[in-house]
Amino acid sequence: MVLSKTINSGSDDSLHSTFASRYVRTVLPRFKIAETSIPKEAAYQIINDELMLDGNPRLNLASFVTTWMEPECDKLIMASINKNYVDMDEYPVTTELQNRCVNMIAHLFNAPLGDSETAVGVGTVGSSEAIMLAGLAFKRRWQNKMRAAGKPCDKPNIVTGANVQVCWEKFARYFEVELKEVKLSEGYYVMDPEKAVEMVDENTICVAAILGSTLNGEFEDVKRLNDLLVEKNAETGWDTPIHVDAASGGFIAPFLYPELEWDFRLPLVKSINVSGHKYGLVYAGIGWVIWRNKEDLPDELIFHINYLGADQPTFTLNFSKGSSQIIAQYYQLIRLGFEGYKNIMENCQENAMVLKEGLEKTERFNIVSKDCGVPLVAFSLKDHSQHNEFEISDMLRRFGWIVPAYTMPPDAQHITVLRVVIREDFSRTLAERLVNDIVKVLHELDTLPAKVNAKITVSEENGVANSTTEMEVQRKITDAWRKFVADKKKTNGVC
């Protein structure tokens, strides 16, 4: 959930719509419910007009989330949009489809299941909820173990890399678990297994490994982590487990890198989360968490309710939610099969290589991402003396592209990168067009005043003293750059 805030548009607190005036002339308040109703046509037009200013989801290269599905799946989604997933007694078929998805994914992740054994897992609204549930299971198992041994259980910790997604920080803060982060270094932007194991102590509830870093798409070495932890557990008598955050890579590794050992083939991996709405190829709102076996999910965390018609076990952070995304996930699993997913992931990987090679030909960028990992391209400027990645990101929006620029976490925060996520709907043609637009942006930025020259100019014109802080100087440089752009725009009027 994003905390609510309003945008000061500089106008009054009313909504106005040109085309809706055909149906109604009443002015609507922005932040209060109107006293009277309006025609459905007017409500639709008012909202539709505002949504026109949103970005194009297909050109949002910042997001891992699926933005396109087949029309047949869209029909299934709309047909089930009024079904409450949690009402299992009323919608038993939907429940059955969820159970099938859990078992399919568990087998994909090589869970050690017998012929008639059912997988242990649950559908969630995304990997954030899945990670919360997995973390709670680890915390409770650790607490039970420490209490049985007569030891204190009030200071649990979890070991991760500094490259983890913010949901891990949320889990640590919300559920009072210390987050011990392995710092990054220039050129190595994932968790170092050796350093991670060194940070493990008796109060560590688990070590979290990332299969597909948000920052550069790289897979962490889960097998190396497992082997080191096996040794440490044998030396200490502990049984510190591993959770794999496969939000991005869980639907990639099985198809592109089947020999890579990262899943339940490793004995210390006790749970795995994956985002169905990323490379599971479903619209936003579906994630999965799978446990190795029943013993890894404490019974006391599972609630049983019967006020919806029958005894229903539930382990979620929320209660009611739609069924559409679960049905959509089942559609993709049976529609594509192993072959279909493999073809799509290979195509994404090939398009990522096209983009990477195009950027390398400009000779202006260092490629930060790895070829083995999530199909994305993360890159940074070789020369920062004139311009930076944030300026490139900002100017690409003029072409419709949303390409994020961001700094790396500690201790690599001095590195800034741009990142392009390659999804199923990002074609080779779009990759080539993006490279051309980046070249145009670079050419235009090269015609702008260099930051060094701007710094000298601003200092001379404004009499900046040597004692002026770097932040103040940078602010003046930015103001000069903006003024230059504004003046340039004035000379480029269109009749």
PDB file of N, CA, C and O in Angstrom, residues 7-45:
ATOM      1  N   ILE A   7      -1.850  15.861  -4.807  1.00  0.00           N
ATOM      2  CA  ILE A   7      -1.002  16.684  -5.657  1.00  0.00           C
ATOM      3  C   ILE A   7      -1.610  18.080  -5.741  1.00  0.00           C
ATOM      4  O   ILE A   7      -2.787  18.245  -6.076  1.00  0.00           O
ATOM      5  N   ASN A   8      -0.806  19.072  -5.427  1.00  0.00           N
ATOM      6  CA  ASN A   8      -1.273  20.448  -5.515  1.00  0.00           C
ATOM      7  C   ASN A   8      -1.160  20.903  -6.962  1.00  0.00           C
ATOM      8  O   ASN A   8      -0.080  21.171  -7.464  1.00  0.00           O
ATOM      9  N   SER A   9      -2.280  20.938  -7.640  1.00  0.00           N
ATOM     10  CA  SER A   9      -2.278  21.292  -9.061  1.00  0.00           C
ATOM     11  C   SER A   9      -2.311  22.792  -9.296  1.00  0.00           C
ATOM     12  O   SER A   9      -2.269  23.249 -10.435  1.00  0.00           O
ATOM     13  N   GLY A  10      -2.440  23.544  -8.203  1.00  0.00           N
ATOM     14  CA  GLY A  10      -2.495  24.987  -8.367  1.00  0.00           C
ATOM     15  C   GLY A  10      -3.885  25.503  -8.700  1.00  0.00           C
ATOM     16  O   GLY A  10      -4.108  26.697  -8.796  1.00  0.00           O
ATOM     17  N   SER A  11      -4.866  24.596  -8.896  1.00  0.00           N
ATOM     18  CA  SER A  11      -6.230  25.017  -9.199  1.00  0.00           C
ATOM     19  C   SER A  11      -7.100  24.771  -7.975  1.00  0.00           C
ATOM     20  O   SER A  11      -6.618  24.521  -6.881  1.00  0.00           O
ATOM     21  N   ASP A  12      -8.417  24.818  -8.166  1.00  0.00           N
ATOM     22  CA  ASP A  12      -9.313  24.602  -7.036  1.00  0.00           C
ATOM     23  C   ASP A  12      -9.406  23.114  -6.724  1.00  0.00           C
ATOM     24  O   ASP A  12      -8.741  22.286  -7.329  1.00  0.00           O
ATOM     25  N   ASP A  13     -10.241  22.772  -5.754  1.00  0.00           N
ATOM     26  CA  ASP A  13     -10.380  21.389  -5.311  1.00  0.00           C
ATOM     27  C   ASP A  13     -11.524  20.683  -6.010  1.00  0.00           C
ATOM     28  O   ASP A  13     -12.197  19.827  -5.441  1.00  0.00           O
ATOM     29  N   SER A  14     -11.753  21.035  -7.260  1.00  0.00           N
ATOM     30  CA  SER A  14     -12.853  20.439  -8.018  1.00  0.00           C
ATOM     31  C   SER A  14     -12.323  19.721  -9.241  1.00  0.00           C
ATOM     32  O   SER A  14     -11.246  20.026  -9.757  1.00  0.00           O
ATOM     33  N   LEU A  15     -13.084  18.734  -9.720  1.00  0.00           N
ATOM     34  CA  LEU A  15     -12.756  18.001 -10.931  1.00  0.00           C
ATOM     35  C   LEU A  15     -13.525  18.581 -12.107  1.00  0.00           C
ATOM     36  O   LEU A  15     -14.714  18.831 -12.013  1.00  0.00           O
ATOM     37  N   HIS A  16     -12.855  18.784 -13.216  1.00  0.00           N
ATOM     38  CA  HIS A  16     -13.486  19.292 -14.417  1.00  0.00           C
ATOM     39  C   HIS A  16     -13.172  18.347 -15.572  1.00  0.00           C
ATOM     40  O   HIS A  16     -12.068  17.822 -15.669  1.00  0.00           O
ATOM     41  N   SER A  17     -14.102  18.110 -16.447  1.00  0.00           N
ATOM     42  CA  SER A  17     -13.870  17.257 -17.596  1.00  0.00           C
ATOM     43  C   SER A  17     -14.571  17.833 -18.807  1.00  0.00           C
ATOM     44  O   SER A  17     -15.749  18.193 -18.748  1.00  0.00           O
ATOM     45  N   THR A  18     -13.824  17.915 -19.906  1.00  0.00           N
ATOM     46  CA  THR A  18     -14.385  18.513 -21.125  1.00  0.00           C
ATOM     47  C   THR A  18     -15.541  17.693 -21.679  1.00  0.00           C
ATOM     48  O   THR A  18     -16.636  18.196 -21.882  1.00  0.00           O
ATOM     49  N   PHE A  19     -15.277  16.390 -21.932  1.00  0.00           N
ATOM     50  CA  PHE A  19     -16.285  15.578 -22.595  1.00  0.00           C
ATOM     51  C   PHE A  19     -17.411  15.148 -21.663  1.00  0.00           C
ATOM     52  O   PHE A  19     -18.527  14.884 -22.105  1.00  0.00           O
ATOM     53  N   ALA A  20     -17.135  15.046 -20.359  1.00  0.00           N
ATOM     54  CA  ALA A  20     -18.190  14.680 -19.419  1.00  0.00           C
ATOM     55  C   ALA A  20     -19.253  15.760 -19.331  1.00  0.00           C
ATOM     56  O   ALA A  20     -20.370  15.501 -18.881  1.00  0.00           O
ATOM     57  N   SER A  21     -18.939  16.983 -19.770  1.00  0.00           N
ATOM     58  CA  SER A  21     -19.920  18.066 -19.707  1.00  0.00           C
ATOM     59  C   SER A  21     -21.109  17.804 -20.626  1.00  0.00           C
ATOM     60  O   SER A  21     -22.136  18.469 -20.530  1.00  0.00           O
ATOM     61  N   ARG A  22     -20.971  16.823 -21.540  1.00  0.00           N
ATOM     62  CA  ARG A  22     -22.132  16.443 -22.352  1.00  0.00           C
ATOM     63  C   ARG A  22     -23.229  15.840 -21.481  1.00  0.00           C
ATOM     64  O   ARG A  22     -24.394  15.869 -21.839  1.00  0.00           O
ATOM     65  N   TYR A  23     -22.808  15.228 -20.348  1.00  0.00           N
ATOM     66  CA  TYR A  23     -23.766  14.525 -19.509  1.00  0.00           C
ATOM     67  C   TYR A  23     -24.120  15.287 -18.235  1.00  0.00           C
ATOM     68  O   TYR A  23     -25.190  15.116 -17.680  1.00  0.00           O
ATOM     69  N   VAL A  24     -23.161  16.083 -17.731  1.00  0.00           N
ATOM     70  CA  VAL A  24     -23.399  16.760 -16.462  1.00  0.00           C
ATOM     71  C   VAL A  24     -22.570  18.044 -16.425  1.00  0.00           C
ATOM     72  O   VAL A  24     -21.458  18.083 -16.944  1.00  0.00           O
ATOM     73  N   ARG A  25     -23.116  19.081 -15.838  1.00  0.00           N
ATOM     74  CA  ARG A  25     -22.393  20.345 -15.690  1.00  0.00           C
ATOM     75  C   ARG A  25     -22.018  20.605 -14.237  1.00  0.00           C
ATOM     76  O   ARG A  25     -21.440  21.631 -13.918  1.00  0.00           O
ATOM     77  N   THR A  26     -22.312  19.644 -13.359  1.00  0.00           N
ATOM     78  CA  THR A  26     -22.007  19.805 -11.937  1.00  0.00           C
ATOM     79  C   THR A  26     -20.505  19.645 -11.692  1.00  0.00           C
ATOM     80  O   THR A  26     -19.886  18.735 -12.230  1.00  0.00           O
ATOM     81  N   VAL A  27     -19.952  20.519 -10.905  1.00  0.00           N
ATOM     82  CA  VAL A  27     -18.549  20.428 -10.539  1.00  0.00           C
ATOM     83  C   VAL A  27     -18.412  19.442  -9.373  1.00  0.00           C
ATOM     84  O   VAL A  27     -19.141  19.520  -8.392  1.00  0.00           O
ATOM     85  N   LEU A  28     -17.474  18.501  -9.491  1.00  0.00           N
ATOM     86  CA  LEU A  28     -17.282  17.487  -8.461  1.00  0.00           C
ATOM     87  C   LEU A  28     -16.138  17.869  -7.531  1.00  0.00           C
ATOM     88  O   LEU A  28     -15.089  18.320  -7.992  1.00  0.00           O
ATOM     89  N   PRO A  29     -16.302  17.660  -6.237  1.00  0.00           N
ATOM     90  CA  PRO A  29     -15.175  17.889  -5.312  1.00  0.00           C
ATOM     91  C   PRO A  29     -14.118  16.804  -5.500  1.00  0.00           C
ATOM     92  O   PRO A  29     -14.432  15.659  -5.809  1.00  0.00           O
ATOM     93  N   ARG A  30     -12.854  17.160  -5.317  1.00  0.00           N
ATOM     94  CA  ARG A  30     -11.765  16.196  -5.489  1.00  0.00           C
ATOM     95  C   ARG A  30     -11.612  15.252  -4.314  1.00  0.00           C
ATOM     96  O   ARG A  30     -11.327  14.060  -4.488  1.00  0.00           O
ATOM     97  N   PHE A  31     -11.766  15.756  -3.100  1.00  0.00           N
ATOM     98  CA  PHE A  31     -11.379  14.998  -1.920  1.00  0.00           C
ATOM     99  C   PHE A  31     -12.536  14.716  -0.972  1.00  0.00           C
ATOM    100  O   PHE A  31     -12.318  14.242   0.150  1.00  0.00           O
ATOM    101  N   LYS A  32     -13.734  14.971  -1.404  1.00  0.00           N
ATOM    102  CA  LYS A  32     -14.924  14.643  -0.613  1.00  0.00           C
ATOM    103  C   LYS A  32     -15.955  13.982  -1.524  1.00  0.00           C
ATOM    104  O   LYS A  32     -15.983  14.228  -2.724  1.00  0.00           O
ATOM    105  N   ILE A  33     -16.804  13.132  -0.947  1.00  0.00           N
ATOM    106  CA  ILE A  33     -17.865  12.506  -1.724  1.00  0.00           C
ATOM    107  C   ILE A  33     -18.907  13.561  -2.065  1.00  0.00           C
ATOM    108  O   ILE A  33     -19.351  14.331  -1.205  1.00  0.00           O
ATOM    109  N   ALA A  34     -19.313  13.598  -3.327  1.00  0.00           N
ATOM    110  CA  ALA A  34     -20.307  14.584  -3.770  1.00  0.00           C
ATOM    111  C   ALA A  34     -21.664  14.304  -3.124  1.00  0.00           C
ATOM    112  O   ALA A  34     -21.983  13.171  -2.762  1.00  0.00           O
ATOM    113  N   GLU A  35     -22.452  15.347  -3.006  1.00  0.00           N
ATOM    114  CA  GLU A  35     -23.782  15.214  -2.401  1.00  0.00           C
ATOM    115  C   GLU A  35     -24.737  14.454  -3.305  1.00  0.00           C
ATOM    116  O   GLU A  35     -25.635  13.753  -2.840  1.00  0.00           O
ATOM    117  N   THR A  36     -24.569  14.580  -4.611  1.00  0.00           N
ATOM    118  CA  THR A  36     -25.502  13.971  -5.563  1.00  0.00           C
ATOM    119  C   THR A  36     -24.772  12.998  -6.486  1.00  0.00           C
ATOM    120  O   THR A  36     -23.553  13.015  -6.603  1.00  0.00           O
ATOM    121  N   SER A  37     -25.551  12.160  -7.157  1.00  0.00           N
ATOM    122  CA  SER A  37     -25.001  11.205  -8.113  1.00  0.00           C
ATOM    123  C   SER A  37     -24.782  11.880  -9.461  1.00  0.00           C
ATOM    124  O   SER A  37     -25.318  12.965  -9.734  1.00  0.00           O
ATOM    125  N   ILE A  38     -23.995  11.215 -10.302  1.00  0.00           N
ATOM    126  CA  ILE A  38     -23.814  11.677 -11.675  1.00  0.00           C
ATOM    127  C   ILE A  38     -24.044  10.494 -12.605  1.00  0.00           C
ATOM    128  O   ILE A  38     -23.959   9.335 -12.180  1.00  0.00           O
ATOM    129  N   PRO A  39     -24.336  10.728 -13.866  1.00  0.00           N
ATOM    130  CA  PRO A  39     -24.546   9.619 -14.812  1.00  0.00           C
ATOM    131  C   PRO A  39     -23.302   8.747 -14.933  1.00  0.00           C
ATOM    132  O   PRO A  39     -22.176   9.222 -14.787  1.00  0.00           O
ATOM    133  N   LYS A  40     -23.511   7.470 -15.222  1.00  0.00           N
ATOM    134  CA  LYS A  40     -22.386   6.539 -15.343  1.00  0.00           C
ATOM    135  C   LYS A  40     -21.448   6.947 -16.465  1.00  0.00           C
ATOM    136  O   LYS A  40     -20.231   6.761 -16.378  1.00  0.00           O
ATOM    137  N   GLU A  41     -22.006   7.525 -17.543  1.00  0.00           N
ATOM    138  CA  GLU A  41     -21.172   7.969 -18.658  1.00  0.00           C
ATOM    139  C   GLU A  41     -20.223   9.077 -18.220  1.00  0.00           C
ATOM    140  O   GLU A  41     -19.058   9.117 -18.639  1.00  0.00           O
ATOM    141  N   ALA A  42     -20.726   9.974 -17.370  1.00  0.00           N
ATOM    142  CA  ALA A  42     -19.886  11.079 -16.893  1.00  0.00           C
ATOM    143  C   ALA A  42     -18.778  10.567 -15.981  1.00  0.00           C
ATOM    144  O   ALA A  42     -17.621  10.986 -16.084  1.00  0.00           O
ATOM    145  N   ALA A  43     -19.118   9.646 -15.081  1.00  0.00           N
ATOM    146  CA  ALA A  43     -18.112   9.086 -14.178  1.00  0.00           C
ATOM    147  C   ALA A  43     -17.010   8.396 -14.973  1.00  0.00           C
ATOM    148  O   ALA A  43     -15.811   8.570 -14.693  1.00  0.00           O
ATOM    149  N   TYR A  44     -17.409   7.621 -15.966  1.00  0.00           N
ATOM    150  CA  TYR A  44     -16.424   6.932 -16.800  1.00  0.00           C
ATOM    151  C   TYR A  44     -15.528   7.935 -17.523  1.00  0.00           C
ATOM    152  O   TYR A  44     -14.304   7.789 -17.544  1.00  0.00           O
ATOM    153  N   GLN A  45     -16.117   8.955 -18.127  1.00  0.00           N
ATOM    154  CA  GLN A  45     -15.338   9.887 -18.927  1.00  0.00           C
ATOM    155  C   GLN A  45     -14.374  10.701 -18.072  1.00  0.00           C
ATOM    156  O   GLN A  45     -13.229  10.950 -18.474  1.00  0.00           O
TER     157      GLN A  45
END
